[in-house]
PDB file of C-alpha atoms in Angstrom:
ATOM      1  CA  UNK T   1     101.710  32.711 112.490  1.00 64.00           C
ATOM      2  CA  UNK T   2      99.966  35.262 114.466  1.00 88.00           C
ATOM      3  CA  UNK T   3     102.522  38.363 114.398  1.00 93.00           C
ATOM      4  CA  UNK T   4     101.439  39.922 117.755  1.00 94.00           C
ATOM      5  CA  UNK T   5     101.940  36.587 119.473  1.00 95.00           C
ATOM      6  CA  UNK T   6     105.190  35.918 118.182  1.00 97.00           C
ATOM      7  CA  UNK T   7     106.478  39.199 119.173  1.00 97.00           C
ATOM      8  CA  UNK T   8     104.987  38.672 122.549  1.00 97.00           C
ATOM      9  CA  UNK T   9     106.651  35.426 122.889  1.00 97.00           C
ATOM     10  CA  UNK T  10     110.254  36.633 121.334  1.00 97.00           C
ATOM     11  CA  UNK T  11     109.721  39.730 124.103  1.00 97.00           C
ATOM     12  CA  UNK T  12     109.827  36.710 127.190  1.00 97.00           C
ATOM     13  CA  UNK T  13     112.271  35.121 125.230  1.00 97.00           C
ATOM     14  CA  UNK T  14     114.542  38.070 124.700  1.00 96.00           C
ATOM     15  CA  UNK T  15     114.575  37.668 129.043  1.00 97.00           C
ATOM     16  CA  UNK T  16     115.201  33.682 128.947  1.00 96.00           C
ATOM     17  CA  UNK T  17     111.654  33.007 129.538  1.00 96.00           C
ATOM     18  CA  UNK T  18     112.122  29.238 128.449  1.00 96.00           C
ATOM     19  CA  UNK T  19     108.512  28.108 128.837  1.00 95.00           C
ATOM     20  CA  UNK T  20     108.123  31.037 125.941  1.00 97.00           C
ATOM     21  CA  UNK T  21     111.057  30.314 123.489  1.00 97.00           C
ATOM     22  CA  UNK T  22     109.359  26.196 123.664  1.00 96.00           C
ATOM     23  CA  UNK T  23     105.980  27.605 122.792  1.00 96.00           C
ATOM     24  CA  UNK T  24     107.622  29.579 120.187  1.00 97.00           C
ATOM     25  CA  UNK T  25     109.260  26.792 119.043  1.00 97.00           C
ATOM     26  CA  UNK T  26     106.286  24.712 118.656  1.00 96.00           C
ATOM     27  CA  UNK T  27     104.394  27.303 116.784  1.00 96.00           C
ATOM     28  CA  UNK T  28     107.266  28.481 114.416  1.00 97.00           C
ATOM     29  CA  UNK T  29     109.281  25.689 113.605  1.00 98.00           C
ATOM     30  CA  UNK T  30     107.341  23.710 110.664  1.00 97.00           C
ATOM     31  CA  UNK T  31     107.595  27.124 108.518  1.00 96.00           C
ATOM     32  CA  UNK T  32     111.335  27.554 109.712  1.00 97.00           C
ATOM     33  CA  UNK T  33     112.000  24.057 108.958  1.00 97.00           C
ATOM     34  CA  UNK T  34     110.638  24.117 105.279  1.00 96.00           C
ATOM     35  CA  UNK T  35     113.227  27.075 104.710  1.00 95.00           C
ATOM     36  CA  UNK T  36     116.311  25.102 106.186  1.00 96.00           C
ATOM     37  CA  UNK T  37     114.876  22.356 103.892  1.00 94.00           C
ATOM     38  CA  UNK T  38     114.526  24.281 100.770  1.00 92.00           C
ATOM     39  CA  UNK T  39     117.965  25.664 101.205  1.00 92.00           C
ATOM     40  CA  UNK T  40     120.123  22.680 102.257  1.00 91.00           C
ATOM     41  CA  UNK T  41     117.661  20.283 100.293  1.00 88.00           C
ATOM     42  CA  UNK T  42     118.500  17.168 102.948  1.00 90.00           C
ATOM     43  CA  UNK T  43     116.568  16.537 106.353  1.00 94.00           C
ATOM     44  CA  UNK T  44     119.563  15.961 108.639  1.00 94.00           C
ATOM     45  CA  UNK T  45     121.432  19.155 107.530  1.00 93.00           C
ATOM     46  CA  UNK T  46     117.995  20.832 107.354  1.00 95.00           C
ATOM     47  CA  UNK T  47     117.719  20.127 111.265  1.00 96.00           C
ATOM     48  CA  UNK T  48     121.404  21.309 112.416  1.00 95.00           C
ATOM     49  CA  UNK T  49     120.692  24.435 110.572  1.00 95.00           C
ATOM     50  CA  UNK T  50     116.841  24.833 112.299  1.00 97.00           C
ATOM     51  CA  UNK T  51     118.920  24.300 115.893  1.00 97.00           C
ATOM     52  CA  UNK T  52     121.486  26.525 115.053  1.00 95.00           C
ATOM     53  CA  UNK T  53     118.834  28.813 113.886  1.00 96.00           C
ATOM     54  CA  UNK T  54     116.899  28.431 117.544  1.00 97.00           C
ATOM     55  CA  UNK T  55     120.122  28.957 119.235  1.00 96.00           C
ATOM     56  CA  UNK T  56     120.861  32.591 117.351  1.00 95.00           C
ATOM     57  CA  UNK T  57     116.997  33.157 118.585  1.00 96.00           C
ATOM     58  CA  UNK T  58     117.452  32.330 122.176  1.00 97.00           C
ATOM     59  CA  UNK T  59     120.833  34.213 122.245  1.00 95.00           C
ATOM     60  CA  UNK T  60     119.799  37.232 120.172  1.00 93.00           C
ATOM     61  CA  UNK T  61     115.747  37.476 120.842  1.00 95.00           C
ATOM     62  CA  UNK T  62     116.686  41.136 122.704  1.00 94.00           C
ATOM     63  CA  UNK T  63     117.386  42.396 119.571  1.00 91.00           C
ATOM     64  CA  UNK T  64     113.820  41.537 118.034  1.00 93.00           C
ATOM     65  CA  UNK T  65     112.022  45.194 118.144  1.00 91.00           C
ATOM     66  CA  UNK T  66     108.484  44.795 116.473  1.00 92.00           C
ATOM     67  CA  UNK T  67     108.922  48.497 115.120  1.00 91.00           C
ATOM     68  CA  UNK T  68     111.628  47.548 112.892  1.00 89.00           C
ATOM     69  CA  UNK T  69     110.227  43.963 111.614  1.00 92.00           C
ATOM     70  CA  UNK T  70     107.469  41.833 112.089  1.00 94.00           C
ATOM     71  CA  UNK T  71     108.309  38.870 114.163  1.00 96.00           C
ATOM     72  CA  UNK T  72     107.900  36.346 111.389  1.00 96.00           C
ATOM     73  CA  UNK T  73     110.579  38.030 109.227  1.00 95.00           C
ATOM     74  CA  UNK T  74     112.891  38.255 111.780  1.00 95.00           C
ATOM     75  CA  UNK T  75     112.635  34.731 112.338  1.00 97.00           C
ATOM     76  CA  UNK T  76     112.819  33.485 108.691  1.00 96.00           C
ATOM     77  CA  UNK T  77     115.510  35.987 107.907  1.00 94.00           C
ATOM     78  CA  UNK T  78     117.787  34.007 110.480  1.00 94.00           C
ATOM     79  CA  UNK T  79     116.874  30.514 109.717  1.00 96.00           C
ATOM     80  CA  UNK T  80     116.842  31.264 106.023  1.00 94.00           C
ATOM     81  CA  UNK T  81     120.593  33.178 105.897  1.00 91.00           C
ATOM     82  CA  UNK T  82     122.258  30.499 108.643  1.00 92.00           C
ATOM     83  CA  UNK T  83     120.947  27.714 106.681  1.00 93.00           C
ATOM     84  CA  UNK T  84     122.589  29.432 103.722  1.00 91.00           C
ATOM     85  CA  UNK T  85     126.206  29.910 105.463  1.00 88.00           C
ATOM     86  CA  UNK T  86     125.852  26.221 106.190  1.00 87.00           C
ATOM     87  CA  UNK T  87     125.362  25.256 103.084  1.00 87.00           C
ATOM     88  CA  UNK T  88     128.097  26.869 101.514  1.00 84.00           C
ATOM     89  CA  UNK T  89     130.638  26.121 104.378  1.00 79.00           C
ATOM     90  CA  UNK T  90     130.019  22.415 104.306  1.00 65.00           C
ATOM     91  CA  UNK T  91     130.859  19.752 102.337  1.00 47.00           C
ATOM     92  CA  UNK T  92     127.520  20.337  99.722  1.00 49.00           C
ATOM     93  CA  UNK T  93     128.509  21.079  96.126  1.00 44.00           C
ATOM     94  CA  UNK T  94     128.443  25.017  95.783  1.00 45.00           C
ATOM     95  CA  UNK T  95     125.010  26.013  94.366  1.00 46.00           C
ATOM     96  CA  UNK T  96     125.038  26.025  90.646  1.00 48.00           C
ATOM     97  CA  UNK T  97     123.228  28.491  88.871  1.00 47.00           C
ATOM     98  CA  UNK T  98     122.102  26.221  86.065  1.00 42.00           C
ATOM     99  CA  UNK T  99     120.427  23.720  89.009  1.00 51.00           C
ATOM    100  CA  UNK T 100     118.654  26.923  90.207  1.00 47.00           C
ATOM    101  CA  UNK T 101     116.998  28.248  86.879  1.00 49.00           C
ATOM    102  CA  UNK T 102     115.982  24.390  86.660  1.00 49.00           C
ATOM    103  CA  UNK T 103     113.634  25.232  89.322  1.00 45.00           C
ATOM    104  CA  UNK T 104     110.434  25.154  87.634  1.00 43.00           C
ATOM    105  CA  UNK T 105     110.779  21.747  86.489  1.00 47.00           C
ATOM    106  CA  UNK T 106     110.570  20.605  89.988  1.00 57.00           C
ATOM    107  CA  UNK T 107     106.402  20.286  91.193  1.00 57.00           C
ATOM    108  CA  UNK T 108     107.219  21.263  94.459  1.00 61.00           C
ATOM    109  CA  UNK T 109     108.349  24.136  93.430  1.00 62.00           C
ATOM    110  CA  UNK T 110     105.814  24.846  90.996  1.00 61.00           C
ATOM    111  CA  UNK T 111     103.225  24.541  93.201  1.00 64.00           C
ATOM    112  CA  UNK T 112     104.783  26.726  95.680  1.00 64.00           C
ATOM    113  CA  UNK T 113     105.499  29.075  92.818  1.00 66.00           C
ATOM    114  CA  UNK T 114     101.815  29.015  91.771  1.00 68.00           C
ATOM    115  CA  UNK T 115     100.486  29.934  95.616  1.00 70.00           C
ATOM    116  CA  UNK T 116     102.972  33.567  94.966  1.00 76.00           C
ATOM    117  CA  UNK T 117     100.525  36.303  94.337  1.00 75.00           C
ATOM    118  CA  UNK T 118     100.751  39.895  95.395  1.00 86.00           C
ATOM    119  CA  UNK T 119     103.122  42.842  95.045  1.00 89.00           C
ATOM    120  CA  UNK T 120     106.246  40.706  94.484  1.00 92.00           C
ATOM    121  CA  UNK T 121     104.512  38.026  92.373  1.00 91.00           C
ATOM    122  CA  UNK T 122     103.899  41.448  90.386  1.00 92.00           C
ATOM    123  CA  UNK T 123     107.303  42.342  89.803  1.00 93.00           C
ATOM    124  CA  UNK T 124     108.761  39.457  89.594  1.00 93.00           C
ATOM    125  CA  UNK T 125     106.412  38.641  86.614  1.00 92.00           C
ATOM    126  CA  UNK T 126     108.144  42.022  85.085  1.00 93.00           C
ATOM    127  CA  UNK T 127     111.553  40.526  84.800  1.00 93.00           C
ATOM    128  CA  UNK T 128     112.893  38.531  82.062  1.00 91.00           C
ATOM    129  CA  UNK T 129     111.616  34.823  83.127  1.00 89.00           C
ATOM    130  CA  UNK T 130     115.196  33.978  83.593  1.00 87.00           C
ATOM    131  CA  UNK T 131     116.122  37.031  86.235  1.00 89.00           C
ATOM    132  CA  UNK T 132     113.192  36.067  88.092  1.00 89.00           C
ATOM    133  CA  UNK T 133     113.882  32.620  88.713  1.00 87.00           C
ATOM    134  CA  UNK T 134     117.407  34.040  89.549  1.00 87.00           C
ATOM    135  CA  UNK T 135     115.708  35.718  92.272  1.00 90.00           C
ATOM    136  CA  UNK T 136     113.761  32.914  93.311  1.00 88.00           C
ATOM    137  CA  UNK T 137     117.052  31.176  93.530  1.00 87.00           C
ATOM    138  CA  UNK T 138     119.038  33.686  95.419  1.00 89.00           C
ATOM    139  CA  UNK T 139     116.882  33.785  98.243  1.00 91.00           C
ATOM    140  CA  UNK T 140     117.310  30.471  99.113  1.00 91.00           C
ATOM    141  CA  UNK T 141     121.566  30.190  98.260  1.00 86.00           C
ATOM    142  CA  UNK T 142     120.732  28.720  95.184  1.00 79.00           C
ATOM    143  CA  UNK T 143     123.043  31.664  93.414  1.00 82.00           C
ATOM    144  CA  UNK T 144     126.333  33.128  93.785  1.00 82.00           C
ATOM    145  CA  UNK T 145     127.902  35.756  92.027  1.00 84.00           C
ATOM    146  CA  UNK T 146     131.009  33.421  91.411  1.00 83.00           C
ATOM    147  CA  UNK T 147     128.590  30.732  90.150  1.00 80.00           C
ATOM    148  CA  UNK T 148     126.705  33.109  87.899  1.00 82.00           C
ATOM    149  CA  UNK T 149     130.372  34.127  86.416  1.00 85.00           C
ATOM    150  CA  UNK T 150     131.298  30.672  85.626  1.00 83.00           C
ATOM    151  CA  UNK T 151     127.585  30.261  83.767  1.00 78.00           C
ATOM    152  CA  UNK T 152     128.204  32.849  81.940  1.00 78.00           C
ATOM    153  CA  UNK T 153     131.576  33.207  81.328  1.00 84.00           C
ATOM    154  CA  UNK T 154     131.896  37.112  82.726  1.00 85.00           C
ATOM    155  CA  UNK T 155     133.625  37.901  85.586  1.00 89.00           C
ATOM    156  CA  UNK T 156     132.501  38.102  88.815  1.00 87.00           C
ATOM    157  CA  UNK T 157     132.577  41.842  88.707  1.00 89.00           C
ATOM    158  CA  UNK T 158     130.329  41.985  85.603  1.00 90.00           C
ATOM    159  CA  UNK T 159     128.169  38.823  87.017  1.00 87.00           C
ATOM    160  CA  UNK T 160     127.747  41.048  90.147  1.00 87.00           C
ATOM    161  CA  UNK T 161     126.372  44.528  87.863  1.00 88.00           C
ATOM    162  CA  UNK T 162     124.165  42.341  86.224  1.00 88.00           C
ATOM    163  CA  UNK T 163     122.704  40.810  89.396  1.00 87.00           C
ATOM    164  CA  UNK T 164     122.899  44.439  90.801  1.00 86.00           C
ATOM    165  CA  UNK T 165     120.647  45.816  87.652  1.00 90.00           C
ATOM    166  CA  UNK T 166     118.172  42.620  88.286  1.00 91.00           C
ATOM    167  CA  UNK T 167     117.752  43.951  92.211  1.00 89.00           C
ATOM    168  CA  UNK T 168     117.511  47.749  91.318  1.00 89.00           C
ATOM    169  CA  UNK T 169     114.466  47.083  88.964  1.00 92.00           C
ATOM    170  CA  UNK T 170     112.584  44.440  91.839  1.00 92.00           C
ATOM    171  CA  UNK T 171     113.492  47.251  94.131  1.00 89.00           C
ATOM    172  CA  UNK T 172     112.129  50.018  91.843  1.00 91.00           C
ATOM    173  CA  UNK T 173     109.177  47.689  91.401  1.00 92.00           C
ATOM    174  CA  UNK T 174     108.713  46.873  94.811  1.00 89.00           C
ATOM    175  CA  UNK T 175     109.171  50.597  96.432  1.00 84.00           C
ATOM    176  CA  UNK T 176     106.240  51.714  98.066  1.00 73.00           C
TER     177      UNK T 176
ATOM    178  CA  UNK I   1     132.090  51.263 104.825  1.00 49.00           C
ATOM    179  CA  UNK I   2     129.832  52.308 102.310  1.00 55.00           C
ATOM    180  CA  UNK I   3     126.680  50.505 101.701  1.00 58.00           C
ATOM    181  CA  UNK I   4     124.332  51.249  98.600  1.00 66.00           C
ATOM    182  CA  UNK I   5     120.734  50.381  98.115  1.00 66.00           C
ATOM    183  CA  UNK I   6     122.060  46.919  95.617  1.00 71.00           C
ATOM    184  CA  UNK I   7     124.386  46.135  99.061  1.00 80.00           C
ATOM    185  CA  UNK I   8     121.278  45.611 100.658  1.00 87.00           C
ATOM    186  CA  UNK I   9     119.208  43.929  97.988  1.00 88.00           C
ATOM    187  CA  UNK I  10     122.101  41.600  97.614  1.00 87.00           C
ATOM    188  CA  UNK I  11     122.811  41.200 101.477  1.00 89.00           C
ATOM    189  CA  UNK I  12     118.830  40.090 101.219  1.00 90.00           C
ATOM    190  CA  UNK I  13     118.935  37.647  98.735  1.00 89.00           C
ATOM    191  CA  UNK I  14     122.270  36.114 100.377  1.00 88.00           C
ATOM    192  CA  UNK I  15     124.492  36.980  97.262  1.00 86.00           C
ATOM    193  CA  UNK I  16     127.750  38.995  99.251  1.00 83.00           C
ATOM    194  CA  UNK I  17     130.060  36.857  99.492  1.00 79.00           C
ATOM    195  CA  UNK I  18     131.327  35.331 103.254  1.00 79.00           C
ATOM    196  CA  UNK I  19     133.306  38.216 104.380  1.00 83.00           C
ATOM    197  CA  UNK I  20     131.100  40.729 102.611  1.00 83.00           C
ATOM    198  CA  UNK I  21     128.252  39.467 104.527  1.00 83.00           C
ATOM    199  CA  UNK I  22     130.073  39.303 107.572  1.00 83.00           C
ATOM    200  CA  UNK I  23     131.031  42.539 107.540  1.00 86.00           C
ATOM    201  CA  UNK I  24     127.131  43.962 106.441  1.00 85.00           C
ATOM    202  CA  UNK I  25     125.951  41.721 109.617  1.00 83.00           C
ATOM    203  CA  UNK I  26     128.337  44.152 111.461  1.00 85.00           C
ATOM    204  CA  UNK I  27     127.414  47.179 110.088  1.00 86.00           C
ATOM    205  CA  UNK I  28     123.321  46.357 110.140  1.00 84.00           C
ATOM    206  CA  UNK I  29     124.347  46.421 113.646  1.00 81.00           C
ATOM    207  CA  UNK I  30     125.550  49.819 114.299  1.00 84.00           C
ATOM    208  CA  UNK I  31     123.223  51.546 111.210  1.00 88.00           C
ATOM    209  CA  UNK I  32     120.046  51.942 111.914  1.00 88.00           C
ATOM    210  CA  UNK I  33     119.085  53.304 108.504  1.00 89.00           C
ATOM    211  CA  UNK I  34     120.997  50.082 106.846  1.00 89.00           C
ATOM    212  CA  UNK I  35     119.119  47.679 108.953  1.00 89.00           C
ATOM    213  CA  UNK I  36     115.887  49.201 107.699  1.00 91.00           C
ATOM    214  CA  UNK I  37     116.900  49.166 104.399  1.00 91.00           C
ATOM    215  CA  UNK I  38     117.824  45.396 104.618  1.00 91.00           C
ATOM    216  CA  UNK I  39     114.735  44.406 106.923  1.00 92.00           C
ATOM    217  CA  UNK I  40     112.689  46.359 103.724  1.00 92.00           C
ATOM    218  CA  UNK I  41     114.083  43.925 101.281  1.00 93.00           C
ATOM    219  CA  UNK I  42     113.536  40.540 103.629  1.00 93.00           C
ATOM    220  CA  UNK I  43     109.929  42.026 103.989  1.00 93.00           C
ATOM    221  CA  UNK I  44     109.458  42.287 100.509  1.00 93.00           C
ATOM    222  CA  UNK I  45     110.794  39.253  99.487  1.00 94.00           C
ATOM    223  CA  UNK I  46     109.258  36.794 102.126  1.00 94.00           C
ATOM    224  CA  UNK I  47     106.422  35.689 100.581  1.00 93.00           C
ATOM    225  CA  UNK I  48     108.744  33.643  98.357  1.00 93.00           C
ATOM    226  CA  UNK I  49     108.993  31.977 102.309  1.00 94.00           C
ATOM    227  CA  UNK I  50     105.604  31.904 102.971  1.00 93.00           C
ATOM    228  CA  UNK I  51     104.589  30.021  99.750  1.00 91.00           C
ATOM    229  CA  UNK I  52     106.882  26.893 100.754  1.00 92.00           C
ATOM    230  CA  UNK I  53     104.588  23.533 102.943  1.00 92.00           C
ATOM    231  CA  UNK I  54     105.156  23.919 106.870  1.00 95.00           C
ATOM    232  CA  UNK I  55     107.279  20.894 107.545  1.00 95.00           C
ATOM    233  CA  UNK I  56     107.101  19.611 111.133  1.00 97.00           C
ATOM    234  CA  UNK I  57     110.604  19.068 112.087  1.00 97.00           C
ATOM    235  CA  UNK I  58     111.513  15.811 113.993  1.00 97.00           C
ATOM    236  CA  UNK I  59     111.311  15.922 117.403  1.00 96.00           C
ATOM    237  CA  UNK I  60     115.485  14.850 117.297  1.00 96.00           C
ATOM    238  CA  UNK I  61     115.663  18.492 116.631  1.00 96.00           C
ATOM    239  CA  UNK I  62     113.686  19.936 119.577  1.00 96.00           C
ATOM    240  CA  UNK I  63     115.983  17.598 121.966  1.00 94.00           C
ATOM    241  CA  UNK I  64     119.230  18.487 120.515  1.00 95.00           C
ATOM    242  CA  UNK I  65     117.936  22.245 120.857  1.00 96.00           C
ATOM    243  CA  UNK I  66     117.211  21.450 124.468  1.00 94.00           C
ATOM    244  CA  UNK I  67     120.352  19.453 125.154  1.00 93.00           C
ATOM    245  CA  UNK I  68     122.244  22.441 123.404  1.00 94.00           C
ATOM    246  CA  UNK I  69     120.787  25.615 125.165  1.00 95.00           C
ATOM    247  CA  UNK I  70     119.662  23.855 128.446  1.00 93.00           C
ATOM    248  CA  UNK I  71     121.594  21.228 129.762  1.00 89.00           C
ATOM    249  CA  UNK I  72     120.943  19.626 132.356  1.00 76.00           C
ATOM    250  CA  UNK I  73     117.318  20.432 131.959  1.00 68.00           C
ATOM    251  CA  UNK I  74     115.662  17.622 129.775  1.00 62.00           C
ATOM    252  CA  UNK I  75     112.264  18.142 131.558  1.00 64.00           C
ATOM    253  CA  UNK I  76     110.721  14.778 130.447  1.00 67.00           C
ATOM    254  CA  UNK I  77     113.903  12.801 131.988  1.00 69.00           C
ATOM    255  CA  UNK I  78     113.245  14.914 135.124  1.00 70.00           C
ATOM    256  CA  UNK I  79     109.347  14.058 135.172  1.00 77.00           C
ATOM    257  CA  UNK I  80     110.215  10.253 134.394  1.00 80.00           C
ATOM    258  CA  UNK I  81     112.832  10.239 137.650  1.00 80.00           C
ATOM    259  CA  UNK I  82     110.150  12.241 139.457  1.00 83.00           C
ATOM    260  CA  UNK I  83     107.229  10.232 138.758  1.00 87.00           C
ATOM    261  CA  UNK I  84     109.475   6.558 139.890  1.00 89.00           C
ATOM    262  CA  UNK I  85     110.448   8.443 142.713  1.00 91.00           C
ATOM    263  CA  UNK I  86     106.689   9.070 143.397  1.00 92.00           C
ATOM    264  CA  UNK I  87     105.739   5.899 142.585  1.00 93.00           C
ATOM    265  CA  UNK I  88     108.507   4.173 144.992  1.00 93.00           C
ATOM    266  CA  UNK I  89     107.033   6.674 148.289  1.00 95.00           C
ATOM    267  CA  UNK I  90     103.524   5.289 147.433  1.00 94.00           C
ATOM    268  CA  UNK I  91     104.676   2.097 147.706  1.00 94.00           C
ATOM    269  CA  UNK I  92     106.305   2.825 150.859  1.00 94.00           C
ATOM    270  CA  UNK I  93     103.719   4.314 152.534  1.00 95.00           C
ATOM    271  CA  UNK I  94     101.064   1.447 151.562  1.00 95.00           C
ATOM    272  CA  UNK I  95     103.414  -1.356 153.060  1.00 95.00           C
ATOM    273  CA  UNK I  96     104.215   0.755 155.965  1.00 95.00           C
ATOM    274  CA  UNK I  97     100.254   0.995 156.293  1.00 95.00           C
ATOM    275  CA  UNK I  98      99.497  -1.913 156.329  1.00 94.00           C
ATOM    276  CA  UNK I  99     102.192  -3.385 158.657  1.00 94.00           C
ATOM    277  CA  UNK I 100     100.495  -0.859 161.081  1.00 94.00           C
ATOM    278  CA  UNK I 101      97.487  -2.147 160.331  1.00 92.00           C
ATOM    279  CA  UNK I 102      98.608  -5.726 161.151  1.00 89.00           C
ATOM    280  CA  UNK I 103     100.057  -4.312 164.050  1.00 89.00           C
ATOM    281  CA  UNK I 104      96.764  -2.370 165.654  1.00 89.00           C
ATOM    282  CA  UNK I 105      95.033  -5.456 164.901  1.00 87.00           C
ATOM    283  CA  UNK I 106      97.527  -7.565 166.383  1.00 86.00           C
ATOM    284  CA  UNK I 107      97.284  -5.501 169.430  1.00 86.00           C
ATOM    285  CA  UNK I 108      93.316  -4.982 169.729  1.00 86.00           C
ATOM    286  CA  UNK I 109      92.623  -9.039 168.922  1.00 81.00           C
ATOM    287  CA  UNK I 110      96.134 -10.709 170.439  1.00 78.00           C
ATOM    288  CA  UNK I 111      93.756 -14.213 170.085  1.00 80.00           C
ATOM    289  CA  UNK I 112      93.347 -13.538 166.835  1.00 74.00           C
ATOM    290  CA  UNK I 113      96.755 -15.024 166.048  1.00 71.00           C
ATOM    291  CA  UNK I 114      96.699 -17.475 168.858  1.00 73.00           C
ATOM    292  CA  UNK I 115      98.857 -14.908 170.971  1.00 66.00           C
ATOM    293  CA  UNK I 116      95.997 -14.134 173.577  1.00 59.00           C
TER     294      UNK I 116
END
């Protein structure tokens, strides 16, 4: 995705230019759509959550300002978190933490794991190998604090400081 | 309410829980040094995102998109309707050319059928 054009097209969209918000659909969708997929893990639910996602973009594009984000975060961001909400208000099992570390078995995911390079592929590779694929999980619903509690038999208060301590040190990490 | 840097981090990787995030999605709102802090963290943590195929979505999902935000508007029902509607004046005009045809010829060679 080219940033400037996205922002250019969320800009008309953000004043109902429709002929935009379809061109932006077109050119952002097949990354969008491999989030909702990765989250909700089934093709029909994956699409209700990519239209919802479209909708919140059509309704809310006057909020996009390129000097907070870039364009292609701002669009992930939704689709990735309402995908999330979906999944965890519907009738899908809750997200088990024990699926989620489980991750690296799966060659999708490995490959997608081995294409991660960079600043964050840097930290991540810091953490314990099980706090990083905690990570991995979280950002796509696969973890709750309730779910880690039940794992690991702590409460949820306890799951939630250790989950805390994981994000301080990416953060530390990550910090410019 | 009070929002610490691990609020953020865990508003990013969708850990809050429903009412926690509700209320953060508020708040982002109304802070602009929170929303920076959280759009920090979804930076940071999108290549995860940007490792993962593109996936073409069907095109069910572009109609139901269309049918949701713009009813009324399904463009390629409008351009089917417009083009038989096109197609129906054509037709029109062609017989109604060539009964005047028939008709100047009719009148310009009367013998031609047998009424000179």
């Amino acid at each position: 995705m080219d940033e400037a054009e996205i922002a250019r097209l969320l800009e008309r969209v953000a004043v109902g230019d429709r002929v935009a918000f379809r061109t932006l659909y077109r050119r952002t969708s097949p990354r969008l759509y491999a989030v909702c997929l990765r989250v909700v893990h089934d093709s029909s639910r994956a699409q209700s959550a990519l239209v919802d996602a479209y909708a919140k973009v059509w309704r809310y594009a006057e909020r996009f300002d390129p000097a907070d984000v870039p364009a292609s975060t701002w669009l992930i961001a939704i689709a990735r978190h309402n995908a999330i909400m979906r999944a965890r208000n519907g009738a899908q099992p809750a997200p088990q933490v024990d699926a989620a570390l489980g991750l690296a078995a799966r060659p999708r995911e490995t490959k997608a794991l081995a294409r991660l390079n960079g600043r964050l592929a840097d930290c991540l590779a810091r953490l314990d190998p099980s706090e990083a694929a905690l990570v991995r999980a979280a950002y796509f619903g696969g973890v709750t604090e309730t779910g880690l509690a039940e794992l690991k038999g702590l409460d949820v208060a306890a799951a939630r400081r250790t989950l805390a301590d994981i994000a301080r040190r990416l953060g530390a990490c990550l910090a410019p | 309410m009070s929002v610490t840097e691990p609020d953020t981090a865990r508003y990013a990787l969708a850990l809050t829980a429903p009412e926690e995030t509700r209320a953060l999605s508020i708040a982002i709102l109304d802070d602009p040094e929170l929303a920076q802090a959280v759009w920090r963290w979804e930076r940071e943590l999108q290549p995860l995102a940007d490792v993962l195929r593109e996936r073409r979505p069907p095109r069910a999902a572009e109609k139901a998109l269309e049918r949701l935000l713009f009813p009324g508007s399904d463009t390629r029902a409008l351009r089917r309707a417009r083009s038989f509607w096109r197609s129906l004046a054509m037709l029109f005009l062609a017989l109604f050319l060539l009964v005047l045809g028939v008709f100047m010829i009719v009148l310009a060679r009367p013998d031609l059928v047998g009424l000179g």
